[in-house]
XYZ file of C-alpha atoms in Angstrom:
314
model
C -14.303 -80.225 67.840
C -11.576 -81.624 65.729
C -9.146 -79.393 63.898
C -10.275 -80.746 60.496
C -13.899 -79.824 61.223
C -12.844 -76.274 62.099
C -11.069 -75.931 58.773
C -14.191 -77.055 56.916
C -16.401 -74.541 58.751
C -13.965 -71.693 58.124
C -13.793 -72.616 54.430
C -17.592 -72.538 54.123
C -17.747 -69.117 55.768
C -15.121 -67.771 53.344
C -17.060 -69.158 50.366
C -20.318 -67.560 51.551
C -18.677 -64.177 52.118
C -16.990 -64.365 48.698
C -20.309 -65.107 47.013
C -21.902 -62.084 48.686
C -19.064 -59.805 47.560
C -19.195 -61.098 43.987
C -22.947 -60.550 43.802
C -22.592 -56.932 44.888
C -19.797 -56.339 42.376
C -21.446 -57.843 39.315
C -25.139 -57.548 40.029
C -26.965 -55.562 37.322
C -30.299 -53.922 37.966
C -33.092 -55.345 35.932
C -34.986 -52.060 35.980
C -36.107 -51.116 32.436
C -34.104 -48.443 30.577
C -36.365 -45.543 29.569
C -36.614 -44.930 25.814
C -35.164 -41.664 24.446
C -36.866 -39.985 21.522
C -34.439 -39.216 18.697
C -34.434 -35.494 17.896
C -32.047 -32.634 17.144
C -30.534 -30.998 20.204
C -28.582 -27.727 19.715
C -25.877 -27.032 22.267
C -22.910 -24.684 22.502
C -19.642 -26.318 21.550
C -16.188 -25.176 20.533
C -13.480 -25.762 17.970
C -9.951 -25.384 19.301
C -6.980 -24.104 17.368
C -3.516 -22.635 17.770
C -1.836 -19.910 15.786
C 0.029 -16.630 15.865
C -0.742 -12.950 16.159
C -0.578 -11.274 12.742
C -1.977 -8.162 11.042
C -3.877 -7.608 7.822
C -2.057 -4.358 6.952
C 1.743 -4.400 7.126
C 3.759 -2.148 4.802
C 7.386 -1.282 4.216
C 8.792 2.176 3.539
C 11.611 1.928 1.011
C 13.397 4.315 -1.375
C 12.774 3.869 -5.098
C 16.448 4.445 -5.850
C 19.572 3.464 -3.925
C 20.451 6.281 -1.534
C 21.880 7.112 1.872
C 19.696 7.978 4.848
C 19.983 11.714 5.437
C 17.592 12.062 8.395
C 15.472 9.783 10.594
C 12.390 10.968 12.465
C 11.051 7.730 14.003
C 12.253 4.646 15.822
C 11.053 1.107 16.424
C 7.959 1.036 18.623
C 6.871 4.605 17.806
C 3.276 5.426 16.925
C 3.146 7.605 13.797
C 0.424 9.447 11.910
C -0.740 9.222 8.309
C 1.449 11.407 6.072
C 4.170 11.837 8.691
C 7.722 11.916 7.277
C 9.721 9.147 8.951
C 12.957 9.378 6.962
C 14.618 11.476 4.265
C 17.157 10.022 1.845
C 20.052 12.028 0.388
C 19.085 13.476 -3.019
C 22.658 13.097 -4.407
C 22.639 13.849 -8.168
C 18.880 14.456 -8.228
C 19.283 18.002 -6.912
C 21.874 18.807 -9.575
C 19.589 17.378 -12.257
C 16.720 19.496 -10.939
C 18.840 22.669 -11.041
C 19.886 21.833 -14.590
C 16.272 21.291 -15.560
C 15.174 24.564 -13.989
C 17.956 26.386 -15.875
C 16.740 24.777 -19.092
C 13.211 25.975 -18.360
C 14.437 29.535 -17.790
C 16.406 29.474 -21.054
C 13.457 28.117 -23.045
C 11.111 30.698 -21.549
C 13.545 33.498 -22.396
C 13.820 32.277 -25.977
C 10.043 32.001 -26.189
C 9.605 35.574 -24.962
C 12.116 36.829 -27.543
C 10.383 34.849 -30.289
C 7.000 36.307 -29.350
C 8.454 39.839 -29.484
C 10.032 39.091 -32.875
C 6.718 37.728 -34.093
C 5.092 41.108 -33.499
C 7.692 42.728 -35.774
C 7.176 40.033 -38.399
C 3.428 40.604 -38.307
C 3.959 44.340 -38.782
C 6.386 43.777 -41.684
C 4.052 41.285 -43.342
C 1.139 43.687 -43.005
C 3.186 46.543 -44.492
C 4.397 44.315 -47.339
C 0.805 43.312 -48.147
C -0.291 46.961 -48.205
C 2.645 47.893 -50.455
C 1.863 45.044 -52.825
C -1.781 46.093 -53.059
C -0.785 49.695 -53.805
C 1.694 48.595 -56.483
C -1.002 46.445 -58.049
C -3.204 49.514 -58.514
C -0.278 51.633 -59.708
C 0.667 48.949 -62.221
C -2.818 49.111 -63.693
C -2.428 52.885 -64.204
C 1.055 52.520 -65.607
C 2.659 54.440 -62.779
C 5.089 51.613 -61.858
C 6.917 49.102 -63.946
C 6.352 45.364 -63.892
C 9.767 44.945 -62.298
C 8.813 47.247 -59.432
C 5.581 45.330 -58.916
C 7.437 42.011 -58.967
C 9.840 43.322 -56.329
C 6.918 44.337 -54.081
C 5.351 40.917 -54.631
C 8.586 39.163 -53.653
C 8.884 41.307 -50.525
C 5.322 40.403 -49.493
C 5.977 36.692 -50.052
C 9.196 36.865 -48.024
C 7.473 38.672 -45.152
C 4.681 36.077 -45.147
C 7.211 33.216 -45.065
C 9.112 34.842 -42.202
C 5.848 35.273 -40.294
C 4.979 31.598 -40.788
C 8.475 30.632 -39.650
C 8.028 32.800 -36.554
C 4.805 30.948 -35.682
C 6.531 27.576 -36.074
C 9.448 28.758 -33.935
C 7.051 29.724 -31.144
C 5.405 26.300 -31.319
C 8.786 24.588 -30.990
C 9.903 26.824 -28.131
C 6.578 26.252 -26.347
C 7.155 22.497 -26.611
C 10.674 22.959 -25.230
C 9.285 24.843 -22.230
C 6.703 22.103 -21.637
C 9.292 19.321 -21.941
C 11.711 21.107 -19.622
C 8.896 21.687 -17.146
C 7.863 18.028 -17.260
C 11.468 16.913 -16.726
C 11.853 19.250 -13.752
C 8.530 18.049 -12.313
C 9.743 14.452 -12.622
C 12.924 15.362 -10.751
C 10.863 17.038 -8.018
C 8.763 13.881 -7.688
C 11.912 11.788 -7.372
C 13.217 14.126 -4.688
C 9.831 14.048 -2.954
C 9.951 10.237 -3.070
C 13.105 10.452 -0.962
C 10.869 11.566 1.912
C 9.391 8.347 3.299
C 5.901 8.970 4.709
C 3.570 6.729 6.670
C 0.492 5.831 4.577
C -1.749 5.538 7.660
C -1.728 5.817 11.440
C 0.698 3.059 12.316
C 3.159 1.491 14.720
C 6.795 1.139 13.673
C 7.662 -2.541 14.092
C 11.198 -2.387 12.706
C 13.848 0.106 11.585
C 16.597 -1.097 9.270
C 19.324 1.515 9.133
C 20.795 4.624 10.682
C 21.736 8.062 9.354
C 24.420 7.563 6.714
C 23.418 3.972 5.913
C 23.084 3.163 2.213
C 19.735 1.565 1.404
C 19.187 -0.276 -1.864
C 16.174 0.516 -4.017
C 13.154 -1.347 -2.671
C 14.815 -2.311 0.625
C 12.857 -1.438 3.751
C 13.927 1.401 5.997
C 10.815 0.895 8.152
C 8.139 -1.773 8.559
C 4.796 -0.451 9.746
C 1.655 -2.145 10.996
C -1.840 -0.735 11.144
C -2.714 -1.498 14.794
C -6.417 -1.607 13.969
C -5.862 -4.705 11.820
C -4.271 -7.057 14.363
C -5.824 -10.517 14.238
C -4.987 -14.107 15.096
C -4.127 -16.488 12.292
C -5.548 -19.711 13.679
C -5.025 -23.279 12.455
C -7.867 -25.733 13.029
C -8.317 -29.394 12.149
C -9.925 -29.892 8.737
C -12.389 -32.312 10.319
C -13.783 -29.455 12.410
C -13.615 -26.748 9.746
C -17.132 -27.234 8.332
C -18.580 -26.166 11.667
C -16.821 -22.808 11.577
C -18.628 -19.841 10.015
C -17.773 -16.175 9.569
C -18.991 -13.972 12.464
C -18.998 -16.791 15.035
C -17.698 -15.657 18.411
C -14.380 -16.825 19.795
C -12.117 -16.445 22.804
C -8.381 -15.915 22.421
C -5.563 -16.537 24.883
C -2.186 -14.980 24.132
C 1.028 -16.389 25.518
C 1.889 -13.038 27.117
C -1.570 -12.970 28.768
C -1.883 -16.588 30.002
C -4.535 -15.795 32.612
C -6.689 -13.577 30.406
C -8.999 -14.230 27.468
C -10.019 -11.797 24.746
C -13.316 -11.798 22.917
C -13.144 -12.071 19.152
C -15.066 -13.246 16.104
C -14.306 -15.148 12.925
C -13.377 -12.493 10.355
C -12.229 -14.714 7.503
C -11.916 -18.393 6.643
C -9.076 -19.458 4.381
C -10.034 -21.039 1.075
C -7.074 -23.434 1.061
C -5.910 -26.041 3.562
C -2.374 -26.967 4.524
C -1.674 -30.158 2.585
C 0.880 -31.382 5.125
C -0.742 -30.614 8.474
C -4.309 -31.013 7.136
C -5.379 -27.798 8.824
C -7.548 -24.890 7.729
C -6.628 -21.259 8.404
C -9.151 -19.066 10.214
C -8.620 -15.381 11.007
C -9.997 -14.068 14.302
C -10.518 -10.329 14.826
C -10.414 -8.859 18.331
C -13.505 -7.093 19.629
C -11.232 -4.928 21.766
C -7.483 -4.876 21.232
C -5.155 -5.527 24.179
C -2.884 -2.689 25.232
C 0.305 -4.349 23.981
C 0.531 -6.747 21.060
C 3.521 -8.372 19.388
C 3.465 -9.833 15.904
C 4.233 -13.528 15.778
C 3.184 -14.180 19.378
C 1.716 -17.631 20.021
C -2.031 -17.798 20.578
C -4.733 -20.335 21.374
C -8.417 -19.884 20.687
C -11.798 -21.519 21.004
C -14.415 -20.824 18.343
C -17.950 -21.125 19.702
C -20.225 -23.061 17.373
C -23.624 -24.842 17.433
C -23.031 -28.582 17.211
C -25.806 -30.985 16.149
C -25.803 -34.078 18.383
C -28.492 -36.035 16.582
C -31.065 -35.976 13.813
C -34.798 -36.412 14.153
C -36.105 -39.334 12.145
């Protein structure tokens, strides 16, 4: 066989093999595709989001007036109880003002006691003057006293009555002084009591801003406290997925400090305003059981479990 004939035969074999390969690669089955009835199929799906660990109840303990820290009874990380005193500020001039107020109360009370004792004498004198005037009136009718003597008795009775009325007014004024002094002293006591900074609920101290002797401005925090029962995740989800999310839906949370562990949660609140820049909606997830250690601001990821409609029956 000539060399040219061999080349032709080999070429035909290659063409046949190529045709077989192409048929296997591009051959499409002509079997009919079964029809699928259109209906609504409910299936579990999720909405993913990222966010941070926050808390619903965070408060600061701050003095109402600028003062120095006199004593500290807690530190960052401590667990404290409702009503527990965490710090006491120096009372400075408040104590002196309270002592002055208490002295004023004592003086007013002493004056009031003296006025009440004097009032008894004035009542007795007024009563005696009235009796004398009545007797002189009868004696004047019988001609046993002169008109001048009667007029003198009348003047004495009028004077005694005026003094008695003045005594009553003096007691009213002194009573008001006692009440005002008492109110002023009570206000000073409240101010001094405000220098004791107390926890409003069972809490964890998340920051302490000062040491004994530090001067703290009015309204500036000495402590920041968090209610550990109110930890939740502030989650950001895509607006396009937000309509699927409802309050009470279950969720799973992964915290950055617990990368291999998930925590069960539920949707506690859905924000009513979206972020205009990131086009995200805020969703708050509450833990079903809180982890042992939590840190505000920690990064978190979560999946919200929803029911997603895949089709509509027509």
